[in-house]
PDB file of C-alpha atoms in Angstrom:
ATOM      1  CA  MET A1446      98.867 113.162 101.279  1.00 65.00           C
ATOM      2  CA  ALA A1447     102.074 113.171 103.316  1.00 66.00           C
ATOM      3  CA  GLN A1448     104.036 116.411 103.090  1.00 58.00           C
ATOM      4  CA  SER A1449     106.784 115.745 100.527  1.00 58.00           C
ATOM      5  CA  SER A1450     109.030 118.425 102.073  1.00 61.00           C
ATOM      6  CA  LYS A1451     109.171 116.355 105.261  1.00 86.00           C
ATOM      7  CA  ASN A1452     108.947 112.822 103.901  1.00 97.00           C
ATOM      8  CA  ARG A1453     112.124 111.154 102.677  1.00 98.00           C
ATOM      9  CA  THR A1454     110.421 108.695 100.328  1.00 98.00           C
ATOM     10  CA  LEU A1455     108.470 111.393  98.532  1.00 98.00           C
ATOM     11  CA  GLU A1456     111.470 113.716  98.340  1.00 97.00           C
ATOM     12  CA  ILE A1457     113.498 110.942  96.679  1.00 98.00           C
ATOM     13  CA  LEU A1458     110.735 110.001  94.225  1.00 98.00           C
ATOM     14  CA  LYS A1459     109.760 113.547  93.297  1.00 97.00           C
ATOM     15  CA  ALA A1460     113.384 114.302  92.468  1.00 98.00           C
ATOM     16  CA  ALA A1461     113.509 111.154  90.308  1.00 98.00           C
ATOM     17  CA  ALA A1462     110.316 112.099  88.478  1.00 97.00           C
ATOM     18  CA  LYS A1463     111.695 115.563  87.795  1.00 97.00           C
ATOM     19  CA  GLY A1464     115.048 114.159  86.664  1.00 97.00           C
ATOM     20  CA  LYS A1465     113.486 111.310  84.647  1.00 97.00           C
ATOM     21  CA  TYR A1466     115.451 108.514  86.302  1.00 98.00           C
ATOM     22  CA  GLY A1467     114.413 105.536  88.405  1.00 98.00           C
ATOM     23  CA  VAL A1468     115.199 104.682  92.022  1.00 98.00           C
ATOM     24  CA  LEU A1469     115.749 101.132  93.230  1.00 98.00           C
ATOM     25  CA  ALA A1470     113.442 100.092  96.061  1.00 98.00           C
ATOM     26  CA  ALA A1471     115.484  97.140  97.239  1.00 98.00           C
ATOM     27  CA  ILE A1472     114.367  94.362  99.567  1.00 97.00           C
ATOM     28  CA  ALA A1473     116.743  93.334 102.361  1.00 98.00           C
ATOM     29  CA  TYR A1474     116.260  90.195 104.448  1.00 97.00           C
ATOM     30  CA  ASN A1475     119.233  90.634 106.777  1.00 97.00           C
ATOM     31  CA  VAL A1476     121.791  93.162 107.955  1.00 97.00           C
ATOM     32  CA  GLU A1477     124.453  91.926 105.526  1.00 98.00           C
ATOM     33  CA  GLN A1478     122.222  92.663 102.536  1.00 98.00           C
ATOM     34  CA  LEU A1479     121.263  96.006 104.066  1.00 98.00           C
ATOM     35  CA  THR A1480     124.939  96.894 104.433  1.00 98.00           C
ATOM     36  CA  ALA A1481     125.730  95.991 100.816  1.00 98.00           C
ATOM     37  CA  LEU A1482     122.816  98.039  99.497  1.00 98.00           C
ATOM     38  CA  VAL A1483     123.823 101.112 101.479  1.00 98.00           C
ATOM     39  CA  ARG A1484     127.466 100.758 100.411  1.00 98.00           C
ATOM     40  CA  ALA A1485     126.331 100.697  96.780  1.00 98.00           C
ATOM     41  CA  ALA A1486     124.285 103.867  97.236  1.00 98.00           C
ATOM     42  CA  GLU A1487     127.244 105.642  98.837  1.00 98.00           C
ATOM     43  CA  ALA A1488     129.679 104.415  96.173  1.00 98.00           C
ATOM     44  CA  LYS A1489     127.424 105.450  93.304  1.00 98.00           C
ATOM     45  CA  ARG A1490     126.130 108.643  94.954  1.00 98.00           C
ATOM     46  CA  SER A1491     122.643 107.337  94.296  1.00 98.00           C
ATOM     47  CA  PRO A1492     119.377 107.630  96.204  1.00 98.00           C
ATOM     48  CA  LEU A1493     117.984 104.342  97.456  1.00 98.00           C
ATOM     49  CA  ILE A1494     114.764 103.079  99.019  1.00 98.00           C
ATOM     50  CA  ILE A1495     115.391 100.315 101.561  1.00 98.00           C
ATOM     51  CA  GLN A1496     112.440  97.906 101.711  1.00 98.00           C
ATOM     52  CA  LEU A1497     111.521  95.385 104.391  1.00 98.00           C
ATOM     53  CA  PHE A1498     108.650  92.923 104.312  1.00 96.00           C
ATOM     54  CA  PRO A1499     106.313  92.726 107.333  1.00 96.00           C
ATOM     55  CA  SER A1500     107.375  89.095 107.753  1.00 95.00           C
ATOM     56  CA  THR A1501     110.984  90.274 108.119  1.00 96.00           C
ATOM     57  CA  LEU A1502     109.962  92.717 110.844  1.00 96.00           C
ATOM     58  CA  LYS A1503     108.636  89.777 112.833  1.00 95.00           C
ATOM     59  CA  GLN A1504     111.563  87.487 112.047  1.00 95.00           C
ATOM     60  CA  LEU A1505     114.263  90.103 112.738  1.00 96.00           C
ATOM     61  CA  PRO A1506     112.726  92.852 114.931  1.00 94.00           C
ATOM     62  CA  THR A1507     115.920  94.928 115.093  1.00 96.00           C
ATOM     63  CA  LEU A1508     116.480  95.126 111.331  1.00 98.00           C
ATOM     64  CA  ALA A1509     114.138  98.099 110.885  1.00 97.00           C
ATOM     65  CA  HIS A1510     116.137 100.035 113.490  1.00 97.00           C
ATOM     66  CA  ALA A1511     119.387  99.134 111.734  1.00 98.00           C
ATOM     67  CA  ALA A1512     117.910 100.339 108.442  1.00 98.00           C
ATOM     68  CA  ALA A1513     116.684 103.563 110.054  1.00 97.00           C
ATOM     69  CA  ALA A1514     120.161 104.165 111.480  1.00 98.00           C
ATOM     70  CA  ALA A1515     121.611 103.715 107.988  1.00 98.00           C
ATOM     71  CA  VAL A1516     119.078 106.207 106.611  1.00 98.00           C
ATOM     72  CA  ARG A1517     120.060 108.794 109.231  1.00 97.00           C
ATOM     73  CA  SER A1518     123.821 108.371 108.856  1.00 97.00           C
ATOM     74  CA  ALA A1519     124.137 108.071 105.074  1.00 97.00           C
ATOM     75  CA  SER A1520     125.583 110.890 102.995  1.00 97.00           C
ATOM     76  CA  VAL A1521     123.087 110.160 100.179  1.00 98.00           C
ATOM     77  CA  PRO A1522     119.261 110.236 100.274  1.00 98.00           C
ATOM     78  CA  LEU A1523     117.890 106.978 101.705  1.00 98.00           C
ATOM     79  CA  CYS A1524     114.514 106.064 103.150  1.00 98.00           C
ATOM     80  CA  LEU A1525     112.854 103.099 104.831  1.00 98.00           C
ATOM     81  CA  HIS A1526     109.741 101.597 103.246  1.00 98.00           C
ATOM     82  CA  ILE A1527     107.632  98.645 104.408  1.00 98.00           C
ATOM     83  CA  ASP A1528     106.498  96.636 101.395  1.00 95.00           C
ATOM     84  CA  HIS A1529     103.221  94.712 101.023  1.00 92.00           C
ATOM     85  CA  ALA A1530     101.807  95.306 104.493  1.00 95.00           C
ATOM     86  CA  GLN A1531      98.595  93.256 104.269  1.00 92.00           C
ATOM     87  CA  ASP A1532      97.297  93.235 107.844  1.00 94.00           C
ATOM     88  CA  ALA A1533      95.641  96.421 109.120  1.00 96.00           C
ATOM     89  CA  GLU A1534      96.556  95.920 112.766  1.00 97.00           C
ATOM     90  CA  HIS A1535     100.166  95.153 111.911  1.00 96.00           C
ATOM     91  CA  ILE A1536     100.270  98.356 109.844  1.00 97.00           C
ATOM     92  CA  ARG A1537      99.028 100.284 112.858  1.00 98.00           C
ATOM     93  CA  GLU A1538     101.708  98.674 115.023  1.00 97.00           C
ATOM     94  CA  ILE A1539     104.401  99.476 112.441  1.00 97.00           C
ATOM     95  CA  ILE A1540     103.554 103.159 112.095  1.00 98.00           C
ATOM     96  CA  ALA A1541     103.212 103.575 115.866  1.00 98.00           C
ATOM     97  CA  THR A1542     106.485 101.900 116.839  1.00 97.00           C
ATOM     98  CA  LEU A1543     108.974 101.926 113.949  1.00 97.00           C
ATOM     99  CA  PRO A1544     110.908 104.785 112.280  1.00 96.00           C
ATOM    100  CA  VAL A1545     109.546 104.223 108.773  1.00 98.00           C
ATOM    101  CA  ASP A1546     109.131 106.768 105.988  1.00 98.00           C
ATOM    102  CA  SER A1547     106.503 104.981 103.906  1.00 98.00           C
ATOM    103  CA  VAL A1548     104.292 101.894 103.898  1.00 98.00           C
ATOM    104  CA  MET A1549     102.622  99.933 101.134  1.00 96.00           C
ATOM    105  CA  VAL A1550      99.071  99.461 102.372  1.00 96.00           C
ATOM    106  CA  ASP A1551      98.283  96.325 100.378  1.00 90.00           C
ATOM    107  CA  MET A1552      94.601  95.498 100.680  1.00 90.00           C
ATOM    108  CA  SER A1553      94.448  93.958  97.186  1.00 82.00           C
ATOM    109  CA  HIS A1554      93.354  90.592  98.622  1.00 81.00           C
ATOM    110  CA  TYR A1555      89.959  92.196  99.379  1.00 85.00           C
ATOM    111  CA  ASP A1556      87.304  93.086  96.817  1.00 84.00           C
ATOM    112  CA  GLU A1557      87.543  96.554  95.310  1.00 84.00           C
ATOM    113  CA  ALA A1558      85.149  98.351  97.654  1.00 89.00           C
ATOM    114  CA  GLU A1559      86.724  96.970 100.826  1.00 91.00           C
ATOM    115  CA  ASN A1560      90.213  97.502  99.425  1.00 90.00           C
ATOM    116  CA  LEU A1561      89.491 101.183  98.826  1.00 93.00           C
ATOM    117  CA  GLU A1562      87.764 101.721 102.171  1.00 95.00           C
ATOM    118  CA  LYS A1563      90.565 100.116 104.192  1.00 95.00           C
ATOM    119  CA  THR A1564      93.199 101.935 102.130  1.00 96.00           C
ATOM    120  CA  LYS A1565      91.523 105.294 102.730  1.00 97.00           C
ATOM    121  CA  ILE A1566      91.338 104.777 106.495  1.00 97.00           C
ATOM    122  CA  LEU A1567      94.909 103.534 106.811  1.00 98.00           C
ATOM    123  CA  ALA A1568      96.266 106.255 104.504  1.00 97.00           C
ATOM    124  CA  LYS A1569      94.884 108.920 106.827  1.00 97.00           C
ATOM    125  CA  GLU A1570      96.390 107.221 109.863  1.00 97.00           C
ATOM    126  CA  CYS A1571      99.773 107.060 108.128  1.00 97.00           C
ATOM    127  CA  HIS A1572      99.600 110.669 106.976  1.00 97.00           C
ATOM    128  CA  ASP A1573      98.768 111.813 110.497  1.00 97.00           C
ATOM    129  CA  ARG A1574     102.233 110.503 111.410  1.00 97.00           C
ATOM    130  CA  GLY A1575     103.954 111.961 108.328  1.00 97.00           C
ATOM    131  CA  ILE A1576     104.293 108.549 106.669  1.00 98.00           C
ATOM    132  CA  ALA A1577     103.727 108.233 102.904  1.00 98.00           C
ATOM    133  CA  VAL A1578     101.439 105.541 101.488  1.00 98.00           C
ATOM    134  CA  GLU A1579     101.679 103.249  98.484  1.00 97.00           C
ATOM    135  CA  ALA A1580      98.811 101.071  97.274  1.00 94.00           C
ATOM    136  CA  GLU A1581      98.219  98.556  94.516  1.00 88.00           C
ATOM    137  CA  SER A1582      95.439  99.311  92.041  1.00 83.00           C
ATOM    138  CA  GLY A1583      93.915  96.295  90.378  1.00 67.00           C
ATOM    139  CA  ARG A1584      95.787  93.171  91.491  1.00 62.00           C
ATOM    140  CA  ILE A1585      99.242  91.938  90.531  1.00 61.00           C
ATOM    141  CA  GLU A1586      99.302  88.173  90.093  1.00 54.00           C
ATOM    142  CA  GLY A1587     101.585  85.791  91.949  1.00 49.00           C
ATOM    143  CA  GLY A1588     103.556  85.673  95.181  1.00 53.00           C
ATOM    144  CA  GLU A1589     107.100  85.686  96.515  1.00 55.00           C
ATOM    145  CA  ASP A1590     108.857  85.458  99.875  1.00 59.00           C
ATOM    146  CA  GLY A1591     107.197  88.005 102.142  1.00 56.00           C
ATOM    147  CA  ILE A1592     103.915  88.238 100.203  1.00 57.00           C
ATOM    148  CA  ALA A1593     101.260  85.765 101.257  1.00 55.00           C
ATOM    149  CA  ASP A1594      97.690  86.901 100.919  1.00 51.00           C
ATOM    150  CA  THR A1595      97.579  87.633  97.183  1.00 53.00           C
ATOM    151  CA  GLU A1596      99.210  84.438  95.939  1.00 52.00           C
ATOM    152  CA  GLY A1597      96.805  82.388  93.856  1.00 48.00           C
ATOM    153  CA  LEU A1598      94.382  85.263  93.256  1.00 47.00           C
ATOM    154  CA  GLU A1599      93.572  86.289  89.709  1.00 53.00           C
ATOM    155  CA  ALA A1600      95.373  89.311  88.276  1.00 59.00           C
ATOM    156  CA  LEU A1601      93.243  92.391  87.637  1.00 72.00           C
ATOM    157  CA  PHE A1602      94.602  95.058  85.309  1.00 79.00           C
ATOM    158  CA  THR A1603      94.484  98.634  86.560  1.00 84.00           C
ATOM    159  CA  SER A1604      91.671 100.575  84.906  1.00 87.00           C
ATOM    160  CA  PRO A1605      91.353 104.367  84.538  1.00 89.00           C
ATOM    161  CA  GLU A1606      88.574 104.213  87.144  1.00 92.00           C
ATOM    162  CA  ASP A1607      90.929 102.405  89.542  1.00 90.00           C
ATOM    163  CA  VAL A1608      93.494 105.159  89.198  1.00 93.00           C
ATOM    164  CA  ASP A1609      91.059 107.926  90.153  1.00 95.00           C
ATOM    165  CA  LYS A1610      89.524 105.926  92.990  1.00 94.00           C
ATOM    166  CA  PHE A1611      92.891 105.171  94.597  1.00 94.00           C
ATOM    167  CA  ILE A1612      94.053 108.750  94.244  1.00 96.00           C
ATOM    168  CA  ALA A1613      90.801 109.824  95.915  1.00 96.00           C
ATOM    169  CA  ALA A1614      91.611 107.401  98.762  1.00 96.00           C
ATOM    170  CA  GLY A1615      94.576 109.611  99.576  1.00 97.00           C
ATOM    171  CA  ILE A1616      97.573 107.551  98.499  1.00 97.00           C
ATOM    172  CA  ASP A1617     100.942 109.017  97.474  1.00 98.00           C
ATOM    173  CA  ILE A1618     102.355 106.188  95.332  1.00 98.00           C
ATOM    174  CA  LEU A1619     100.407 103.993  92.916  1.00 96.00           C
ATOM    175  CA  ALA A1620     101.535 100.451  92.023  1.00 93.00           C
ATOM    176  CA  PRO A1621      99.603  99.518  88.857  1.00 91.00           C
ATOM    177  CA  SER A1622      98.888  96.072  87.476  1.00 88.00           C
ATOM    178  CA  ILE A1623     100.002  96.094  83.827  1.00 88.00           C
ATOM    179  CA  GLY A1624     100.911  92.442  83.238  1.00 83.00           C
ATOM    180  CA  ASN A1625     103.720  92.404  85.811  1.00 81.00           C
ATOM    181  CA  VAL A1626     103.744  89.479  88.252  1.00 77.00           C
ATOM    182  CA  HIS A1627     105.124  88.755  91.691  1.00 69.00           C
ATOM    183  CA  GLY A1628     107.573  85.899  91.343  1.00 75.00           C
ATOM    184  CA  ASP A1629     109.537  84.643  88.370  1.00 75.00           C
ATOM    185  CA  TYR A1630     109.038  85.140  84.625  1.00 74.00           C
ATOM    186  CA  GLY A1631     111.763  82.691  83.668  1.00 77.00           C
ATOM    187  CA  ALA A1632     115.301  83.093  82.416  1.00 76.00           C
ATOM    188  CA  ALA A1633     114.184  84.984  79.304  1.00 76.00           C
ATOM    189  CA  GLY A1634     112.261  87.542  81.350  1.00 79.00           C
ATOM    190  CA  PRO A1635     108.718  88.699  80.541  1.00 84.00           C
ATOM    191  CA  ALA A1636     107.239  87.366  77.312  1.00 85.00           C
ATOM    192  CA  PRO A1637     106.979  89.844  74.430  1.00 88.00           C
ATOM    193  CA  GLY A1638     103.969  92.048  75.077  1.00 85.00           C
ATOM    194  CA  GLN A1639     103.409  90.701  78.604  1.00 88.00           C
ATOM    195  CA  ILE A1640     104.185  94.068  80.193  1.00 89.00           C
ATOM    196  CA  HIS A1641     101.608  96.492  78.814  1.00 91.00           C
ATOM    197  CA  PHE A1642     103.641  99.656  78.517  1.00 92.00           C
ATOM    198  CA  ASP A1643     100.758 101.348  76.734  1.00 93.00           C
ATOM    199  CA  LYS A1644      98.750 100.996  79.957  1.00 93.00           C
ATOM    200  CA  LEU A1645     101.641 102.395  82.000  1.00 94.00           C
ATOM    201  CA  THR A1646     101.930 105.360  79.644  1.00 95.00           C
ATOM    202  CA  ALA A1647      98.188 106.031  79.888  1.00 95.00           C
ATOM    203  CA  ILE A1648      98.270 105.801  83.701  1.00 95.00           C
ATOM    204  CA  HIS A1649     101.206 108.195  83.856  1.00 96.00           C
ATOM    205  CA  LYS A1650      99.349 110.679  81.706  1.00 96.00           C
ATOM    206  CA  GLN A1651      96.148 110.265  83.722  1.00 96.00           C
ATOM    207  CA  ILE A1652      97.704 110.850  87.140  1.00 95.00           C
ATOM    208  CA  ASP A1653      99.175 114.160  85.896  1.00 93.00           C
ATOM    209  CA  ASP A1654     101.710 114.370  88.764  1.00 93.00           C
ATOM    210  CA  ARG A1655      99.042 113.806  91.438  1.00 96.00           C
ATOM    211  CA  VAL A1656     100.844 110.674  92.678  1.00 97.00           C
ATOM    212  CA  LEU A1657     104.014 108.767  91.832  1.00 98.00           C
ATOM    213  CA  ILE A1658     104.272 105.374  90.129  1.00 97.00           C
ATOM    214  CA  ALA A1659     105.880 102.225  91.542  1.00 96.00           C
ATOM    215  CA  LEU A1660     106.603  99.160  89.431  1.00 94.00           C
ATOM    216  CA  HIS A1661     106.391  95.774  91.145  1.00 92.00           C
ATOM    217  CA  GLY A1662     107.301  92.384  89.709  1.00 88.00           C
ATOM    218  CA  THR A1663     110.750  92.998  88.250  1.00 87.00           C
ATOM    219  CA  ASN A1664     112.255  89.530  88.757  1.00 86.00           C
ATOM    220  CA  ASP A1665     114.184  88.434  85.639  1.00 87.00           C
ATOM    221  CA  PHE A1666     113.820  91.839  83.941  1.00 91.00           C
ATOM    222  CA  PRO A1667     116.506  92.602  81.371  1.00 93.00           C
ATOM    223  CA  PRO A1668     117.865  96.168  81.531  1.00 95.00           C
ATOM    224  CA  LYS A1669     115.917  97.206  78.428  1.00 94.00           C
ATOM    225  CA  ILE A1670     112.566  96.388  80.055  1.00 93.00           C
ATOM    226  CA  LEU A1671     113.416  98.255  83.253  1.00 95.00           C
ATOM    227  CA  ARG A1672     114.533 101.285  81.274  1.00 97.00           C
ATOM    228  CA  GLN A1673     111.325 101.183  79.247  1.00 95.00           C
ATOM    229  CA  ALA A1674     109.318 101.230  82.483  1.00 95.00           C
ATOM    230  CA  ILE A1675     111.211 104.309  83.660  1.00 97.00           C
ATOM    231  CA  ASP A1676     110.734 106.027  80.309  1.00 97.00           C
ATOM    232  CA  ASN A1677     106.985 105.417  80.614  1.00 96.00           C
ATOM    233  CA  GLY A1678     106.630 106.943  84.077  1.00 97.00           C
ATOM    234  CA  ALA A1679     107.725 104.446  86.761  1.00 97.00           C
ATOM    235  CA  VAL A1680     110.084 106.010  89.318  1.00 98.00           C
ATOM    236  CA  LYS A1681     110.017 103.553  92.249  1.00 98.00           C
ATOM    237  CA  LEU A1682     111.385 100.224  91.027  1.00 97.00           C
ATOM    238  CA  ASN A1683     110.770  97.354  93.434  1.00 96.00           C
ATOM    239  CA  VAL A1684     113.590  94.842  93.200  1.00 96.00           C
ATOM    240  CA  ASN A1685     114.045  91.583  95.063  1.00 94.00           C
ATOM    241  CA  LYS A1686     115.501  88.637  93.156  1.00 92.00           C
ATOM    242  CA  LEU A1687     116.748  91.024  90.446  1.00 94.00           C
ATOM    243  CA  LEU A1688     119.488  92.066  92.887  1.00 96.00           C
ATOM    244  CA  LEU A1689     119.564  89.268  95.437  1.00 97.00           C
ATOM    245  CA  GLU A1690     120.006  86.281  93.130  1.00 96.00           C
ATOM    246  CA  VAL A1691     123.741  87.000  92.916  1.00 97.00           C
ATOM    247  CA  TRP A1692     123.858  86.816  96.726  1.00 97.00           C
ATOM    248  CA  ASN A1693     121.911  83.547  96.718  1.00 96.00           C
ATOM    249  CA  GLU A1694     124.109  82.042  94.014  1.00 97.00           C
ATOM    250  CA  HIS A1695     127.266  83.045  95.858  1.00 98.00           C
ATOM    251  CA  LEU A1696     126.033  81.233  98.963  1.00 97.00           C
ATOM    252  CA  ARG A1697     125.027  78.144  96.977  1.00 97.00           C
ATOM    253  CA  GLN A1698     128.438  77.877  95.345  1.00 97.00           C
ATOM    254  CA  ASN A1699     130.680  78.729  98.301  1.00 98.00           C
ATOM    255  CA  ALA A1700     128.966  77.940 101.616  1.00 97.00           C
ATOM    256  CA  SER A1701     130.503  74.484 101.974  1.00 97.00           C
ATOM    257  CA  THR A1702     134.084  75.554 101.262  1.00 97.00           C
ATOM    258  CA  THR A1703     134.423  79.074 102.679  1.00 98.00           C
ATOM    259  CA  SER A1704     134.676  80.337 106.262  1.00 97.00           C
ATOM    260  CA  LEU A1705     131.613  82.234 107.495  1.00 96.00           C
ATOM    261  CA  VAL A1706     133.332  85.603 107.856  1.00 97.00           C
ATOM    262  CA  LYS A1707     134.848  85.367 104.392  1.00 98.00           C
ATOM    263  CA  LEU A1708     131.568  84.138 102.929  1.00 98.00           C
ATOM    264  CA  ILE A1709     129.764  87.187 104.330  1.00 97.00           C
ATOM    265  CA  ASP A1710     132.426  89.634 103.137  1.00 98.00           C
ATOM    266  CA  GLN A1711     132.449  88.167  99.643  1.00 98.00           C
ATOM    267  CA  GLY A1712     128.653  88.057  99.500  1.00 98.00           C
ATOM    268  CA  MET A1713     128.370  91.735 100.422  1.00 98.00           C
ATOM    269  CA  ASP A1714     130.908  92.641  97.740  1.00 98.00           C
ATOM    270  CA  VAL A1715     129.002  90.646  95.110  1.00 98.00           C
ATOM    271  CA  LEU A1716     125.671  92.233  96.054  1.00 98.00           C
ATOM    272  CA  GLN A1717     127.144  95.731  96.194  1.00 98.00           C
ATOM    273  CA  LYS A1718     128.543  95.416  92.682  1.00 98.00           C
ATOM    274  CA  GLU A1719     125.236  94.103  91.317  1.00 98.00           C
ATOM    275  CA  THR A1720     123.328  96.939  92.977  1.00 98.00           C
ATOM    276  CA  GLU A1721     125.746  99.479  91.544  1.00 98.00           C
ATOM    277  CA  ARG A1722     125.197  97.986  88.075  1.00 98.00           C
ATOM    278  CA  TRP A1723     121.438  98.421  88.309  1.00 98.00           C
ATOM    279  CA  MET A1724     121.806 101.956  89.679  1.00 98.00           C
ATOM    280  CA  ASP A1725     123.706 102.773  86.506  1.00 98.00           C
ATOM    281  CA  ILE A1726     120.934 101.179  84.437  1.00 98.00           C
ATOM    282  CA  CYS A1727     118.290 103.238  86.272  1.00 98.00           C
ATOM    283  CA  GLU A1728     120.476 106.338  85.786  1.00 98.00           C
ATOM    284  CA  SER A1729     120.242 107.220  89.483  1.00 98.00           C
ATOM    285  CA  SER A1730     124.044 107.086  89.867  1.00 98.00           C
ATOM    286  CA  GLY A1731     125.437 110.529  90.587  1.00 98.00           C
ATOM    287  CA  LYS A1732     122.000 111.970  91.362  1.00 97.00           C
ATOM    288  CA  ALA A1733     122.495 112.221  95.152  1.00 93.00           C
TER     289      ALA A1733
END
């Protein structure tokens, strides 16, 4: 396990677990979104986990360095996390060359035995560099921009045996499969009973503070569902469309009639306000 006293991600999440609030782990695809997210954290005095997909690292190689600079200069606790890293050699390149605090070692596209073996090896390599590790137990159904190798594969709920096996593999953060999906649920959000909070509660009790819990698949969540996840043990809340749809909608409505500079400024303001709203919902505002 990475040393929490030296690892920003674990410091942020351990404080959230102790304080019983959630922390947004927000995807950014460009520097404008990164800027808006950081401004929200500063305005709300909230911790924040900045997340980049491996595909974004290849598309925009300097974005990780911009995010790391924001982490270092912010007056609130921030960290840089790489989400859904699915290629072992790319993970090795990331941890050797980029200033990251944590990585999701996502080997869920392999069968269970190979998933665990690869996760264990890569977790040790990350920990040797002081980098915390997240992994997905079971398999969360679906795909979204930045996640390729698990799309189309059948969902597998996290079992009690999965929990113990992944903890034994040396991870720091567990992302369980409890009916959550990558991608969209629809305008009404998850169907009643789709998110198995009883499973999340049982997992939280089983881990007994050995690792921390991340919740993936929050697109279209209403505030009540996100709060219920926090109340049942989730502290790292992965958000993509949940925040960024306001940015996308702003571009769709205004790109043809607004100058580029103004479009960017307005878009950052819209995204900052939406991020601040969800920080209030997660009750992380004022916790920095």
